[in-house]
PDB file of C-alpha atoms in Angstrom:
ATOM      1  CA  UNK P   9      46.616  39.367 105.554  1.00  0.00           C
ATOM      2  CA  UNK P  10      44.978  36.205 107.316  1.00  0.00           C
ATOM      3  CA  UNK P  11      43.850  34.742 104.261  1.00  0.00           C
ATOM      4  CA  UNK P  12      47.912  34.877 102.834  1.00  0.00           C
ATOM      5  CA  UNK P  13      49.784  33.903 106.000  1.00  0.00           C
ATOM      6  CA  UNK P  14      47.321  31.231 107.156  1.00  0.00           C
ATOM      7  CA  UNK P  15      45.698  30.266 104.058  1.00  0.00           C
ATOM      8  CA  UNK P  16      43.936  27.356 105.915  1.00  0.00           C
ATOM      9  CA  UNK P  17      42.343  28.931 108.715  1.00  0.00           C
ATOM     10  CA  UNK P  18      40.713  31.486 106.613  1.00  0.00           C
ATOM     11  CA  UNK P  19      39.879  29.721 103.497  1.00  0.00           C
ATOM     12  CA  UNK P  20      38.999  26.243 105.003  1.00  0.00           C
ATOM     13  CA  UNK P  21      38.154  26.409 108.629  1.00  0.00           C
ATOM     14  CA  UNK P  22      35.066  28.455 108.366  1.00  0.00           C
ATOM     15  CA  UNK P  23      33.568  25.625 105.895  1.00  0.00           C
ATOM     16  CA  UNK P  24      34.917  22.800 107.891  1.00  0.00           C
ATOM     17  CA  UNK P  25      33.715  23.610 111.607  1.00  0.00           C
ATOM     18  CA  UNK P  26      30.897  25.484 110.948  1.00  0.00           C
ATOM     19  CA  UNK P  27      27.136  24.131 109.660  1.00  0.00           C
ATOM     20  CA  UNK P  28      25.871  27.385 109.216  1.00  0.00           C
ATOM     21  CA  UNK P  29      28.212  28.214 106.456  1.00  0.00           C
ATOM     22  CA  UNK P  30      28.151  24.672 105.204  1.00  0.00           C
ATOM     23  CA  UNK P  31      24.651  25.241 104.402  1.00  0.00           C
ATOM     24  CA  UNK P  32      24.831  29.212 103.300  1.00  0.00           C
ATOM     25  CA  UNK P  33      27.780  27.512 100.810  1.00  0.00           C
ATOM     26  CA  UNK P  34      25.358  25.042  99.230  1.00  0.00           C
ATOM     27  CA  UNK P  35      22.435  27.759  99.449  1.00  0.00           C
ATOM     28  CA  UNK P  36      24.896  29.915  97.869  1.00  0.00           C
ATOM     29  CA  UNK P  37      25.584  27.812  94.467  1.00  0.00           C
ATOM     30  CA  UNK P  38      22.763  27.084  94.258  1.00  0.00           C
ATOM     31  CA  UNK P  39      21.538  30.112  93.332  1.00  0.00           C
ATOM     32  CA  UNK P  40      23.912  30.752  91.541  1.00  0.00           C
ATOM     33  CA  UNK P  41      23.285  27.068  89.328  1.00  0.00           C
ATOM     34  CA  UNK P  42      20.007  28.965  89.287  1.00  0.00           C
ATOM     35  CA  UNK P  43      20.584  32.178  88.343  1.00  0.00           C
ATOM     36  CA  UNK P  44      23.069  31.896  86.111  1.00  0.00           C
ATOM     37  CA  UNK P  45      21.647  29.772  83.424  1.00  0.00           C
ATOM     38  CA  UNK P  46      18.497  32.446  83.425  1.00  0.00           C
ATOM     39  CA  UNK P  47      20.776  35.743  83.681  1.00  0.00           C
ATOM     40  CA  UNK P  48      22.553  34.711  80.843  1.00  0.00           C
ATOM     41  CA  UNK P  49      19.302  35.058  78.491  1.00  0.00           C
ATOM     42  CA  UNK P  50      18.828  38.569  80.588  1.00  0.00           C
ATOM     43  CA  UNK P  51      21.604  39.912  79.642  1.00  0.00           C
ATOM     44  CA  UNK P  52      21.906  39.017  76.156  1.00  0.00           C
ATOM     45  CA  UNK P  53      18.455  39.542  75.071  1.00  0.00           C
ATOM     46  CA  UNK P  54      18.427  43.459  77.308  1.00  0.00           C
ATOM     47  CA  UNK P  55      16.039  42.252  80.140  1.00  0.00           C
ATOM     48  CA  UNK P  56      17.745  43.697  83.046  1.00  0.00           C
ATOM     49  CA  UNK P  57      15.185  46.090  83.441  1.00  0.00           C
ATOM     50  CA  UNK P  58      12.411  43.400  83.878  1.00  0.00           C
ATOM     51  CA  UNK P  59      14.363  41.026  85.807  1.00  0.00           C
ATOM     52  CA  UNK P  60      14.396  43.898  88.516  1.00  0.00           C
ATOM     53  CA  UNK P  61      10.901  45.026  88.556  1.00  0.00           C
ATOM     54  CA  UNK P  62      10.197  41.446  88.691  1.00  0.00           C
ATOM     55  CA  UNK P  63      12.633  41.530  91.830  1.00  0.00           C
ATOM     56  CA  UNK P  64      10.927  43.635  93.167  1.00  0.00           C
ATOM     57  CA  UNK P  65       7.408  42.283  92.304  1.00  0.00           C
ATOM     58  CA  UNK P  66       7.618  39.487  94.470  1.00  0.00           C
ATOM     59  CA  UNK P  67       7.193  42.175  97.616  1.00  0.00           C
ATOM     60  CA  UNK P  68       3.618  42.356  97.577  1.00  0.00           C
ATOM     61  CA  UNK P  69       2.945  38.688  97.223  1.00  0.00           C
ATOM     62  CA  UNK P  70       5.075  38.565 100.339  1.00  0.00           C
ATOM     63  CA  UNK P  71       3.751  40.919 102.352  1.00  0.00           C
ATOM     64  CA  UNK P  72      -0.133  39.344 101.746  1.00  0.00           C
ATOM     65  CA  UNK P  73       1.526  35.785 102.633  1.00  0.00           C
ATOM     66  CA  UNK P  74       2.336  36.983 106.489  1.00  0.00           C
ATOM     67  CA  UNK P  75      -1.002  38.673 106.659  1.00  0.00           C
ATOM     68  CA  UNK P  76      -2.852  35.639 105.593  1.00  0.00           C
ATOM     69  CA  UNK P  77      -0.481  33.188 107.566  1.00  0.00           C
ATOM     70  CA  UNK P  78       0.661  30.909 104.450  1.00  0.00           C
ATOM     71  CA  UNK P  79       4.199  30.727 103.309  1.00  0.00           C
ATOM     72  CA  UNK P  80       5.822  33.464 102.123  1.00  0.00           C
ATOM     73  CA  UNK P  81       7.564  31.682  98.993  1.00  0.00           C
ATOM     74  CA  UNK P  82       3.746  30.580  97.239  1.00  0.00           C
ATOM     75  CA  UNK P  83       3.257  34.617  97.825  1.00  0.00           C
ATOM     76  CA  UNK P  84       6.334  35.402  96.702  1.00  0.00           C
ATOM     77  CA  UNK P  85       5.664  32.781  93.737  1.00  0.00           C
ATOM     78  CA  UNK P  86       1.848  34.347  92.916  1.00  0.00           C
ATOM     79  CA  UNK P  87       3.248  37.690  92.363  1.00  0.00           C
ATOM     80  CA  UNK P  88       5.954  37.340  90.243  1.00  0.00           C
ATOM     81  CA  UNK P  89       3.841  34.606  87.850  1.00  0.00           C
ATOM     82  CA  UNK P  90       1.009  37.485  88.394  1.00  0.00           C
ATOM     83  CA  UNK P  91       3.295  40.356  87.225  1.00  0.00           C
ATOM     84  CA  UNK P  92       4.674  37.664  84.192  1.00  0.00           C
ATOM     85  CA  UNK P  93       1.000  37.597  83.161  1.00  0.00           C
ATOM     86  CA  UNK P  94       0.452  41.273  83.156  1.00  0.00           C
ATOM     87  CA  UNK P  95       3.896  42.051  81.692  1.00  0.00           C
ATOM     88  CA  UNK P  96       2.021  39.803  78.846  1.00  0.00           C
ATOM     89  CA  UNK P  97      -1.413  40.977  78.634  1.00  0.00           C
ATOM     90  CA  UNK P  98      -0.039  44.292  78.126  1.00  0.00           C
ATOM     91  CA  UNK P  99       2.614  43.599  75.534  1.00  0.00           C
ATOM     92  CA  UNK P 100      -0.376  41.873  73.399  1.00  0.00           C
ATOM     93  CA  UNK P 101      -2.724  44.821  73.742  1.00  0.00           C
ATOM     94  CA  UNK P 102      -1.039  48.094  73.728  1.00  0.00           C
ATOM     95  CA  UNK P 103       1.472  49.629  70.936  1.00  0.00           C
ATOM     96  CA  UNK P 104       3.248  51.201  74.321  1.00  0.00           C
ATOM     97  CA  UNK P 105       7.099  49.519  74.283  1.00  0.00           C
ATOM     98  CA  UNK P 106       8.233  46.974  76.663  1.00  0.00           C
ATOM     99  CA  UNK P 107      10.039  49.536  79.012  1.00  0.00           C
ATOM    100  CA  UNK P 108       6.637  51.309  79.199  1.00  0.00           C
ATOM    101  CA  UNK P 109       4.610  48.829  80.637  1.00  0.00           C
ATOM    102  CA  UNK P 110       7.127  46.975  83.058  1.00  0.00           C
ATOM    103  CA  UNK P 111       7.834  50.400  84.464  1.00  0.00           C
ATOM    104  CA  UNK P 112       3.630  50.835  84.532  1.00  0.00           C
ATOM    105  CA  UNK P 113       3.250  47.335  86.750  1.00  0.00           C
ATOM    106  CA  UNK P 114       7.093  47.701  88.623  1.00  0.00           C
ATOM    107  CA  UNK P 115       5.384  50.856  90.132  1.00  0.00           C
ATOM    108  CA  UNK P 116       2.473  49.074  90.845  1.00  0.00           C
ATOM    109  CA  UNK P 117       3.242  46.643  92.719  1.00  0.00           C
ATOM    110  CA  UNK P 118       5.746  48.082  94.399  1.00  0.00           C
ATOM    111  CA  UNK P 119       3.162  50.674  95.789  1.00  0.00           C
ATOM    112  CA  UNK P 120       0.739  48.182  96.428  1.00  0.00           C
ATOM    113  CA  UNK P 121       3.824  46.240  98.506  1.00  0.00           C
ATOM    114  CA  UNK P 122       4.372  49.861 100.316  1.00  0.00           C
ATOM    115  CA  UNK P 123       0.670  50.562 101.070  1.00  0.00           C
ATOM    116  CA  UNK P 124       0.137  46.580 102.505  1.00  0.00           C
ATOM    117  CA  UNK P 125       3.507  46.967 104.718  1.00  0.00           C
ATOM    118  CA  UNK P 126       1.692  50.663 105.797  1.00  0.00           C
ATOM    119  CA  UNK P 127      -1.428  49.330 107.132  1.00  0.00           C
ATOM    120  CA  UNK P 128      -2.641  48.232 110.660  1.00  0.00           C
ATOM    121  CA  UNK P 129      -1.611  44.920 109.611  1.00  0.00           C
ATOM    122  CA  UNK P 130       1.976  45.935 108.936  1.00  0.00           C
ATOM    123  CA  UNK P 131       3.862  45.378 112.530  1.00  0.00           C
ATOM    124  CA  UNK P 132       5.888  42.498 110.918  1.00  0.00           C
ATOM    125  CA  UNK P 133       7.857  44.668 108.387  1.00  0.00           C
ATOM    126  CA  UNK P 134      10.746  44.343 110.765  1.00  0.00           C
ATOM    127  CA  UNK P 135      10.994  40.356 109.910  1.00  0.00           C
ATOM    128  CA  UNK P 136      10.668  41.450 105.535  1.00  0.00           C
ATOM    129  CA  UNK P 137      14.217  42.649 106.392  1.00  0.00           C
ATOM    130  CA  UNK P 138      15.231  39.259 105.430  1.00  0.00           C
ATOM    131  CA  UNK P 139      13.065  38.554 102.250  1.00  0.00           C
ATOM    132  CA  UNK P 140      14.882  42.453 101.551  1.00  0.00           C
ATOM    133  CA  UNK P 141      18.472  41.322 102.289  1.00  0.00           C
ATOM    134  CA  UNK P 142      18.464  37.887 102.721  1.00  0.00           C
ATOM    135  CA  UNK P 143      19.434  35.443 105.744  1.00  0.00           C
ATOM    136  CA  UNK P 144      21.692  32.872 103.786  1.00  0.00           C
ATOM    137  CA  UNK P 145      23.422  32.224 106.991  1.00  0.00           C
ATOM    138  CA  UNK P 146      19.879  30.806 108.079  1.00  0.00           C
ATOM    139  CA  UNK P 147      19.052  28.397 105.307  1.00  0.00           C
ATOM    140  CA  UNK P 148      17.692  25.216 106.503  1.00  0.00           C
ATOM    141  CA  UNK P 149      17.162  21.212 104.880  1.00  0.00           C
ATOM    142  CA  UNK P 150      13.984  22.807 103.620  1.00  0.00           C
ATOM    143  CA  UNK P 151      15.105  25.485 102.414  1.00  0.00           C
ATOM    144  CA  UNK P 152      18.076  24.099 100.051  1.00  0.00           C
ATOM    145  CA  UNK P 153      15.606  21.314  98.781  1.00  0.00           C
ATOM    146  CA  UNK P 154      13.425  23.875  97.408  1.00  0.00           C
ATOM    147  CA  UNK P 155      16.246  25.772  95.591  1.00  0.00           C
ATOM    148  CA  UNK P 156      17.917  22.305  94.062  1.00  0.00           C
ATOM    149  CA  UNK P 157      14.031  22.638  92.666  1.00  0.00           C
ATOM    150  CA  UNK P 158      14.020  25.423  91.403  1.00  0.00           C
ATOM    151  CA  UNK P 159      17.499  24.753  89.886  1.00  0.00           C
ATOM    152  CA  UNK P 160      16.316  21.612  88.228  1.00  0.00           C
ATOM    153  CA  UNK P 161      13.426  23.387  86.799  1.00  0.00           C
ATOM    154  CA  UNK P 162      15.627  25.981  85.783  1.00  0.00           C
ATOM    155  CA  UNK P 163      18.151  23.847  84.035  1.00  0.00           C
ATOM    156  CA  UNK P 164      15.160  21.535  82.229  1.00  0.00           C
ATOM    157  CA  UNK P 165      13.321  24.752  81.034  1.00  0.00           C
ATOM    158  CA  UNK P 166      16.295  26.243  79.658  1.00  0.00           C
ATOM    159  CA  UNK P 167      17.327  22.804  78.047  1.00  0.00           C
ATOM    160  CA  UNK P 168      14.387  22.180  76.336  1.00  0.00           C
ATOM    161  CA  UNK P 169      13.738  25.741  75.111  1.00  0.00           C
ATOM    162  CA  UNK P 170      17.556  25.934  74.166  1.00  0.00           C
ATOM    163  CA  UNK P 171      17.038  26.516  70.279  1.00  0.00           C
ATOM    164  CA  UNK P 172      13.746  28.866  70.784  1.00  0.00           C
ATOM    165  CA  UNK P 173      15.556  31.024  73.499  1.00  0.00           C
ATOM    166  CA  UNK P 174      18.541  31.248  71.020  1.00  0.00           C
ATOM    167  CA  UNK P 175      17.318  32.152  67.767  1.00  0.00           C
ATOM    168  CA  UNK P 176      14.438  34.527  69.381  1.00  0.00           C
ATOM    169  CA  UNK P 177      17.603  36.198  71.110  1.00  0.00           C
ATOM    170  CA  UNK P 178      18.825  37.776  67.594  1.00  0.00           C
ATOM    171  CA  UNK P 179      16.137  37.174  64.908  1.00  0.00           C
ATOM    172  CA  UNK P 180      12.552  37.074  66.345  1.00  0.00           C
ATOM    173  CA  UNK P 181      11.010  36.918  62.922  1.00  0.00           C
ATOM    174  CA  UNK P 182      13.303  33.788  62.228  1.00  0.00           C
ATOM    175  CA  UNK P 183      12.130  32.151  65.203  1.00  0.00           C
ATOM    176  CA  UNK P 184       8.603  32.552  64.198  1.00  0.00           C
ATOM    177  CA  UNK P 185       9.513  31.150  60.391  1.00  0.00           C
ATOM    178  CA  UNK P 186      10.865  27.962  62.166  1.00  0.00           C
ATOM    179  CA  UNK P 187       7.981  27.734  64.107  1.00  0.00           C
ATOM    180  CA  UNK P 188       9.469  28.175  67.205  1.00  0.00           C
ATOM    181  CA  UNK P 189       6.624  29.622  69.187  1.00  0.00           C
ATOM    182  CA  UNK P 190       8.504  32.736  70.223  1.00  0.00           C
ATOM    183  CA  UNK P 191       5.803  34.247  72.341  1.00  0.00           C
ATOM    184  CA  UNK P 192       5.524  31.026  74.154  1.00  0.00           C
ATOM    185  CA  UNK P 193       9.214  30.394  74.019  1.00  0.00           C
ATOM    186  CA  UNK P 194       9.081  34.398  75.338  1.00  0.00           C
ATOM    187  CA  UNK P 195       6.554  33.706  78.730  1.00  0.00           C
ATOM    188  CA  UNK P 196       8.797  30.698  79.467  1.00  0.00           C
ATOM    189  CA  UNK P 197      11.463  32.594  79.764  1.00  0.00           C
ATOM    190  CA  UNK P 198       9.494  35.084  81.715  1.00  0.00           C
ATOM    191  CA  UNK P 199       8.350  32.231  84.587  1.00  0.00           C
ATOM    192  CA  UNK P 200      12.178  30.758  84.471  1.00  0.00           C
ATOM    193  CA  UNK P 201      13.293  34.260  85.468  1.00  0.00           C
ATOM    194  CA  UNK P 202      10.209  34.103  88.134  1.00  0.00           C
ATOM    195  CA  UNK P 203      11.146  30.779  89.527  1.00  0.00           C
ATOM    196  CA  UNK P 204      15.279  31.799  89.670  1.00  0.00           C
ATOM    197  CA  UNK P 205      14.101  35.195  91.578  1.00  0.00           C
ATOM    198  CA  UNK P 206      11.275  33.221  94.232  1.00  0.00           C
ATOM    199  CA  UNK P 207      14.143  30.735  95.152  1.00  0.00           C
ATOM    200  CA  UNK P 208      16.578  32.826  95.497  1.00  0.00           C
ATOM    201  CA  UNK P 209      15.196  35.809  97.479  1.00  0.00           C
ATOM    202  CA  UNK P 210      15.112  33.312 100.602  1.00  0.00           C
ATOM    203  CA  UNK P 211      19.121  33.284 100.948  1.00  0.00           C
ATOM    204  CA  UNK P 212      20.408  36.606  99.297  1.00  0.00           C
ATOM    205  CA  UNK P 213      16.986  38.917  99.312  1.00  0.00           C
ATOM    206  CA  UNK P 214      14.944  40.277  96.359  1.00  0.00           C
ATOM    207  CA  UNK P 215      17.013  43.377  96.733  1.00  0.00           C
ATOM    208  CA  UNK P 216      20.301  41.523  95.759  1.00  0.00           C
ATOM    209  CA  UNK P 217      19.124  38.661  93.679  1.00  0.00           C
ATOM    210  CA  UNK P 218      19.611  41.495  90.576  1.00  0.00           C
ATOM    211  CA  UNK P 219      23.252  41.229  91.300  1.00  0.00           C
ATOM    212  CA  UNK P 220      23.344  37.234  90.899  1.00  0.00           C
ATOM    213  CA  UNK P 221      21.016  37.628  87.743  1.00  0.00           C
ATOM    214  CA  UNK P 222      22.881  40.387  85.809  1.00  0.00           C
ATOM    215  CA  UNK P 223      27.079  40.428  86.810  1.00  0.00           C
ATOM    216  CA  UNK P 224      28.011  37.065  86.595  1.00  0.00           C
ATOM    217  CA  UNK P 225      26.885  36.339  83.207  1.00  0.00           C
ATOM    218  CA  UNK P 226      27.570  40.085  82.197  1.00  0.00           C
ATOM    219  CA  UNK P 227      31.285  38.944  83.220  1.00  0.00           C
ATOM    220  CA  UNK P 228      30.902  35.651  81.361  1.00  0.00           C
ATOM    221  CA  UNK P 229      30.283  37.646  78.265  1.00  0.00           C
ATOM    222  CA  UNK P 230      33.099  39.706  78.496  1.00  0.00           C
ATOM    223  CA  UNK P 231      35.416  36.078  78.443  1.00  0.00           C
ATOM    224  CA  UNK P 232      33.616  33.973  75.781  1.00  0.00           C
ATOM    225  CA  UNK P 233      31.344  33.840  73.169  1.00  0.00           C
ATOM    226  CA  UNK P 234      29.059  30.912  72.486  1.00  0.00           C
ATOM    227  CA  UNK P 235      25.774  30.806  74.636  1.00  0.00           C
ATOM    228  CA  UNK P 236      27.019  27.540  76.717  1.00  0.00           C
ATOM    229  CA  UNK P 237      29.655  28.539  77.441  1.00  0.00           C
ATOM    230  CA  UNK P 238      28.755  31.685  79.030  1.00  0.00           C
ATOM    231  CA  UNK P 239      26.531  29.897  81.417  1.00  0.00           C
ATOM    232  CA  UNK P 240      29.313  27.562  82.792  1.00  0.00           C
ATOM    233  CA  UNK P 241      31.593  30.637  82.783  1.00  0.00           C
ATOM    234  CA  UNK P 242      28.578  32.689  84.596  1.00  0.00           C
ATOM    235  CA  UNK P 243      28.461  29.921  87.264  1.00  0.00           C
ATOM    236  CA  UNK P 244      32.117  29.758  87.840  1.00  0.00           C
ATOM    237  CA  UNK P 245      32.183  33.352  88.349  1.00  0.00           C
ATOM    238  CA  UNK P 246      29.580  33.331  90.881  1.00  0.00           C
ATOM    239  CA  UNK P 247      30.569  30.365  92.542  1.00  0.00           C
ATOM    240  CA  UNK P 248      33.750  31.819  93.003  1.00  0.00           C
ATOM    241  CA  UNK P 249      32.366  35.039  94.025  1.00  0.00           C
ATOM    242  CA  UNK P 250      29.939  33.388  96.497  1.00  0.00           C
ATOM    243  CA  UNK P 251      32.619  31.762  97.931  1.00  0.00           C
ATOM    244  CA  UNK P 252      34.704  34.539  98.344  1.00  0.00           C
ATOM    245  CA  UNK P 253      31.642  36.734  99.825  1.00  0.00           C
ATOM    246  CA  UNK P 254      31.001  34.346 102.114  1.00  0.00           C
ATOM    247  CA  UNK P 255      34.175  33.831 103.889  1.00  0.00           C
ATOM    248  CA  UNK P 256      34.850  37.816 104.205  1.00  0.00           C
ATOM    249  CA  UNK P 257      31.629  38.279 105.574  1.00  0.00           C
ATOM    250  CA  UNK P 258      32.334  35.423 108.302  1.00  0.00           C
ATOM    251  CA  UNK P 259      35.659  37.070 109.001  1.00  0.00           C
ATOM    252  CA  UNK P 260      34.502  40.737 108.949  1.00  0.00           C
ATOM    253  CA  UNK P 261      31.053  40.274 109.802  1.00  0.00           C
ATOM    254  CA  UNK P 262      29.455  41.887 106.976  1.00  0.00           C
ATOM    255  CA  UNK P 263      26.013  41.435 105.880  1.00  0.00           C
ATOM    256  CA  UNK P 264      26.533  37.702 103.911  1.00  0.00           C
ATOM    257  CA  UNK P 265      24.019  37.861 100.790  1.00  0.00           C
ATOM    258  CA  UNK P 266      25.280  41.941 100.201  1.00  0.00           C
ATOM    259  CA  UNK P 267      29.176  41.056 100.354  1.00  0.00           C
ATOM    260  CA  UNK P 268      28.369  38.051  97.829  1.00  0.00           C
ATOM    261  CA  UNK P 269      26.527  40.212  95.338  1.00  0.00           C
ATOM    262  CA  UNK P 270      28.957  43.032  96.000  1.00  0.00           C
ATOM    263  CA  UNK P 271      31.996  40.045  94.815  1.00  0.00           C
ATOM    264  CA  UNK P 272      30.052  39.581  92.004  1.00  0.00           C
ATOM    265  CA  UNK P 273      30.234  43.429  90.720  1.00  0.00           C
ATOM    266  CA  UNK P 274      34.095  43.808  91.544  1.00  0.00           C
ATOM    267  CA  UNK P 275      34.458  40.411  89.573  1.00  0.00           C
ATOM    268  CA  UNK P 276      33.124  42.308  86.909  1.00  0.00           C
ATOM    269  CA  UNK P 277      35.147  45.551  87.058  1.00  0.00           C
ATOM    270  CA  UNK P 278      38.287  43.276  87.391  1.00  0.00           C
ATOM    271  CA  UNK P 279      37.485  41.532  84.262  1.00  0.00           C
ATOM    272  CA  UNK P 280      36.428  44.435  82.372  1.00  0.00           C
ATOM    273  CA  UNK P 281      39.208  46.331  83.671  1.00  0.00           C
ATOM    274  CA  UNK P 282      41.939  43.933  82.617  1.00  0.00           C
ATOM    275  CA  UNK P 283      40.211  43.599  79.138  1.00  0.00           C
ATOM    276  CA  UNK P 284      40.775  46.791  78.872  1.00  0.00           C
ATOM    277  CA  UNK P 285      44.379  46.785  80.081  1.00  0.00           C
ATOM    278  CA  UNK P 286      45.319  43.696  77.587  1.00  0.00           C
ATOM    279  CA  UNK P 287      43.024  45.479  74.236  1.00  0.00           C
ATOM    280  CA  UNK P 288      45.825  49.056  75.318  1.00  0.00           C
ATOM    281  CA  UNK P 289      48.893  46.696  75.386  1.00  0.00           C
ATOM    282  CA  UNK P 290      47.783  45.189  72.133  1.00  0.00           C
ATOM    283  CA  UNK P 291      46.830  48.110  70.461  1.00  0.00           C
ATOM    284  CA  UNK P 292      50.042  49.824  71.811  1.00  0.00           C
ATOM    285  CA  UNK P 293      52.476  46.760  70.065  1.00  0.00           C
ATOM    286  CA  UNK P 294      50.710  47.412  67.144  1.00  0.00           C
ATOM    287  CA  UNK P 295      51.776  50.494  66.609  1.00  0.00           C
ATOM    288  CA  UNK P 296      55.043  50.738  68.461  1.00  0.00           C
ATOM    289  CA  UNK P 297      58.323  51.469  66.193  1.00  0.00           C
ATOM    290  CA  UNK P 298      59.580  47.820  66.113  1.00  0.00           C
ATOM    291  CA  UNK P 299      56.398  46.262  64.460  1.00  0.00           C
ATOM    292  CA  UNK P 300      56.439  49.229  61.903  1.00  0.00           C
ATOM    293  CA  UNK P 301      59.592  48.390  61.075  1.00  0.00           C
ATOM    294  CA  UNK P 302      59.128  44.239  60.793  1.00  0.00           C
ATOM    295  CA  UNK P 303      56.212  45.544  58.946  1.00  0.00           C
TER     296      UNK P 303
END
């Protein structure tokens, strides 16, 4: 009950005397800045599905960037634009549903990812534990500058694509009466939600950046309504949540990027759970003998 009895030591101290969690803070919210804004279009327009494979896309384009030597973030960065592009191609020219053909290239590449991490060349799979689970804790200068990019890009593509995203979200045919460009309002979306996953698989992992995408702005939805405000309640929750996952990981020492994404899926069971609580109190002073009566 450290964090009760000496609030300071184990809410403060770790941030205070420690770079390394200084840095795997900032790394932290920023990602979250990042993911946040994007997961909130996931969620409401269905795309959890996609935002996954596409997690999991990345792993080829990593795996070919240590064979050829170059940096594994333009690999990561090739795959996930190259998977966009097929997720595309095949939307324009098949009647098959969406589900169908991101579950056709999600298989795909992850086998392709498999068979490259298989081969003689594959005696670095030991370091792809990180790109798997992340090394937040690790984050360097270099590292954060690239995901304050990606954030910016994230926040400036959502900005100016604000009105298409929203009125493709629940009338596609209305978006294309306004002129709105929905299919290219639709692949912007798709390279946003490539971008948010590339710079964010350096400090929490491909494997966890689902979580950051999907349960903060899932919780935001369950508090408010209107689409802004669900990304600045999406960020809060994460923010809080990285916070939170950070510090019990330094004082437990878990795995940092899984305890974060895991505080972001009890954040959402709490909320949910005391929605539920409040909507059975309600319901139950609705109906109780004294409001008959007043009634």
């Amino acid at each position: 009950m450290a964090f009760l009895t000496d609030p300071v030591a184990w809410w403060i101290d770790p941030f205070t005397s420690n770079v390394f969690m200084q840095r795997a803070l900032w790394a932290g919210l920023l990602v979250v800045l990042t993911t946040s804004v994007v997961g909130t279009w996931v969620v409401l327009r269905g795309m959890s599905f996609l935002s996954d494979a596409l997690a999991h896309g990345v792993l080829p384009g990593i795996a070919l960037a240590f064979i050829i030597g170059v940096d594994t973030t333009i690999g990561a960065l090739v795959a996930a634009l190259a998977m966009v592009w097929g997720i595309n191609l095949i939307r324009s020219h098949s009647p098959l549903p969406d589900d169908t053909s991101i579950g056709v290239l999600f298989v795909g590449f992850l086998a392709l990812a498999v068979a490259i991490m298989s081969s003689s060349s594959g005696a670095y799979t030991g370091d792809l534990t990180r790109f798997l689970f992340g090394s937040i804790t690790g984050v360097d200068t270099g590292d954060l500058r690239r995901q304050a990019i990606a954030a910016a890009v994230s926040l400036a593509g959502v900005a100016v694509f604000y009105r298409a995203f929203l009125v493709m979200t629940f009338d596609h045919a209305q978006a294309q009466v306004l002129g709105l460009r929905p299919r290219l309002a639709h692949g912007m979306l798709l390279a946003l939600l490539a971008i948010s996953i590339v710079a964010s698989f350096e400090a929490v992992g491909n494997l966890l950046v689902f979580a950051f995408l999907i349960a903060p702005p899932a919780t935001a939805v369950l508090l408010v309504r209107r689409v802004p405000r669900i990304m600045a309640a999406a960020a809060a929750v994460g923010a809080l949540s990285t916070v939170f996952g950070l510090l019990v990981s330094y004082h437990h020492d878990t795995a940092a990027g899984a305890t974060m994404a895991l505080a972001t899926v009890v954040a959402f069971f709490v909320v949910l759970a005391a929605k539920a609580m409040l909507a059975a109190i309600g319901a139950r002073s609705r109906h109780s003998p004294a409001a008959a009566t007043v009634s």
